[in-house]
Coordinates of C-alpha atoms and ligand atoms in Angstrom, one line a residue:
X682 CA 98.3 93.0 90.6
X683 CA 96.3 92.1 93.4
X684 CA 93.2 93.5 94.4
X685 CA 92.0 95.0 97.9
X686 CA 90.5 92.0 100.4
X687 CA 86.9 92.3 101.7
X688 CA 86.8 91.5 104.9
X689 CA 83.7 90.5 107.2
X690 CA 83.2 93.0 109.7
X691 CA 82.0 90.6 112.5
X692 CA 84.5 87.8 112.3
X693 CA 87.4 89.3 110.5
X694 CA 88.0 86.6 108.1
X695 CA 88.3 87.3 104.7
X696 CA 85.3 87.3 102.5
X697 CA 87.5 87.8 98.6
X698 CA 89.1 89.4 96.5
X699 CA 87.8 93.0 95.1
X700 CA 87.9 92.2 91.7
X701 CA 86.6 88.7 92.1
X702 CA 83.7 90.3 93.9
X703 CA 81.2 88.9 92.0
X704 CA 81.7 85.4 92.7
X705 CA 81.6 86.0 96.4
X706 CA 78.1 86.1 97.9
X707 CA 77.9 88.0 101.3
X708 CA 75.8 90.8 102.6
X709 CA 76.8 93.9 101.6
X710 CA 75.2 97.5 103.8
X711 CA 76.3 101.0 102.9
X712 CA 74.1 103.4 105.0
X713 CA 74.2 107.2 104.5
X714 CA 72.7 108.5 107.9
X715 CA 70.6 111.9 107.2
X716 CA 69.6 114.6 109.6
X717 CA 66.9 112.9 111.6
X718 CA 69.7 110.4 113.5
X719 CA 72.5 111.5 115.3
X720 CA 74.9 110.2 112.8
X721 CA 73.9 113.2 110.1
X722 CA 76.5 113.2 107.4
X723 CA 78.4 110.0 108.3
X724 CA 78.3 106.8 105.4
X725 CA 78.7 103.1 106.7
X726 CA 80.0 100.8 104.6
X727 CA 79.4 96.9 106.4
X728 CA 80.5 93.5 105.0
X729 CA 78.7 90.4 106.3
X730 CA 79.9 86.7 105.2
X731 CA 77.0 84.3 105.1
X732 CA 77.9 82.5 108.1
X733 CA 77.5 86.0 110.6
X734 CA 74.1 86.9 108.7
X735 CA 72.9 83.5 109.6
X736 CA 74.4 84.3 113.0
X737 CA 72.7 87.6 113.2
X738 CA 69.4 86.8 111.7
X739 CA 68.9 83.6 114.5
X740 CA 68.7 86.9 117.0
X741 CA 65.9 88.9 115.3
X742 CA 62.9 89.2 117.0
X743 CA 61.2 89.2 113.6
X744 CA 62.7 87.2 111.2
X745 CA 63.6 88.8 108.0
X746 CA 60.9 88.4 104.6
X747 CA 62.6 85.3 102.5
X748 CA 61.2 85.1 99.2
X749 CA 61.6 83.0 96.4
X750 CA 63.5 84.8 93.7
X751 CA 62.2 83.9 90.7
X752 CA 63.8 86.1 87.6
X753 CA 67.4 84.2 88.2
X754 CA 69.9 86.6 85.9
Ligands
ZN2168 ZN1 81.8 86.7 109.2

């Protein structure tokens, strides 16, 4: 039984496997837009792969916070 693919929104290619989800790291976004935007009542659900959040974070303005993470599970 195969699982469902995850696909990057931006480039289209295939980031894994549903079920194997946990060994793929990519940026996962799931939004629900309330009542003061004009998307009340809509959820968004975006997959990034690494390479576009590289991509889209060389554009910021403000680069994001990085931070060390130090409690590795
Ligand atoms: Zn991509």
């Amino acid at each position: 039984m195969q699982g469902k693919m995850i696909y990057c929104n931006k480039c289209g290619r295939p980031i894994c496997i549903e079920e194997y989800i946990e060994k793929a790291d990519y940026l996962k976004i799931e939004k629900n837009w309330g009542y003061f935007s004009n998307k009340d009542g809509t959820c968004v659900k975006i997959n990034i792969c690494e390479e576009c959040y590289d991509e889209i974070v060389q554009g910021f303005q403000i680069p994001p916070v990085v931070e060390e993470n130090t409690e590795l599970l």
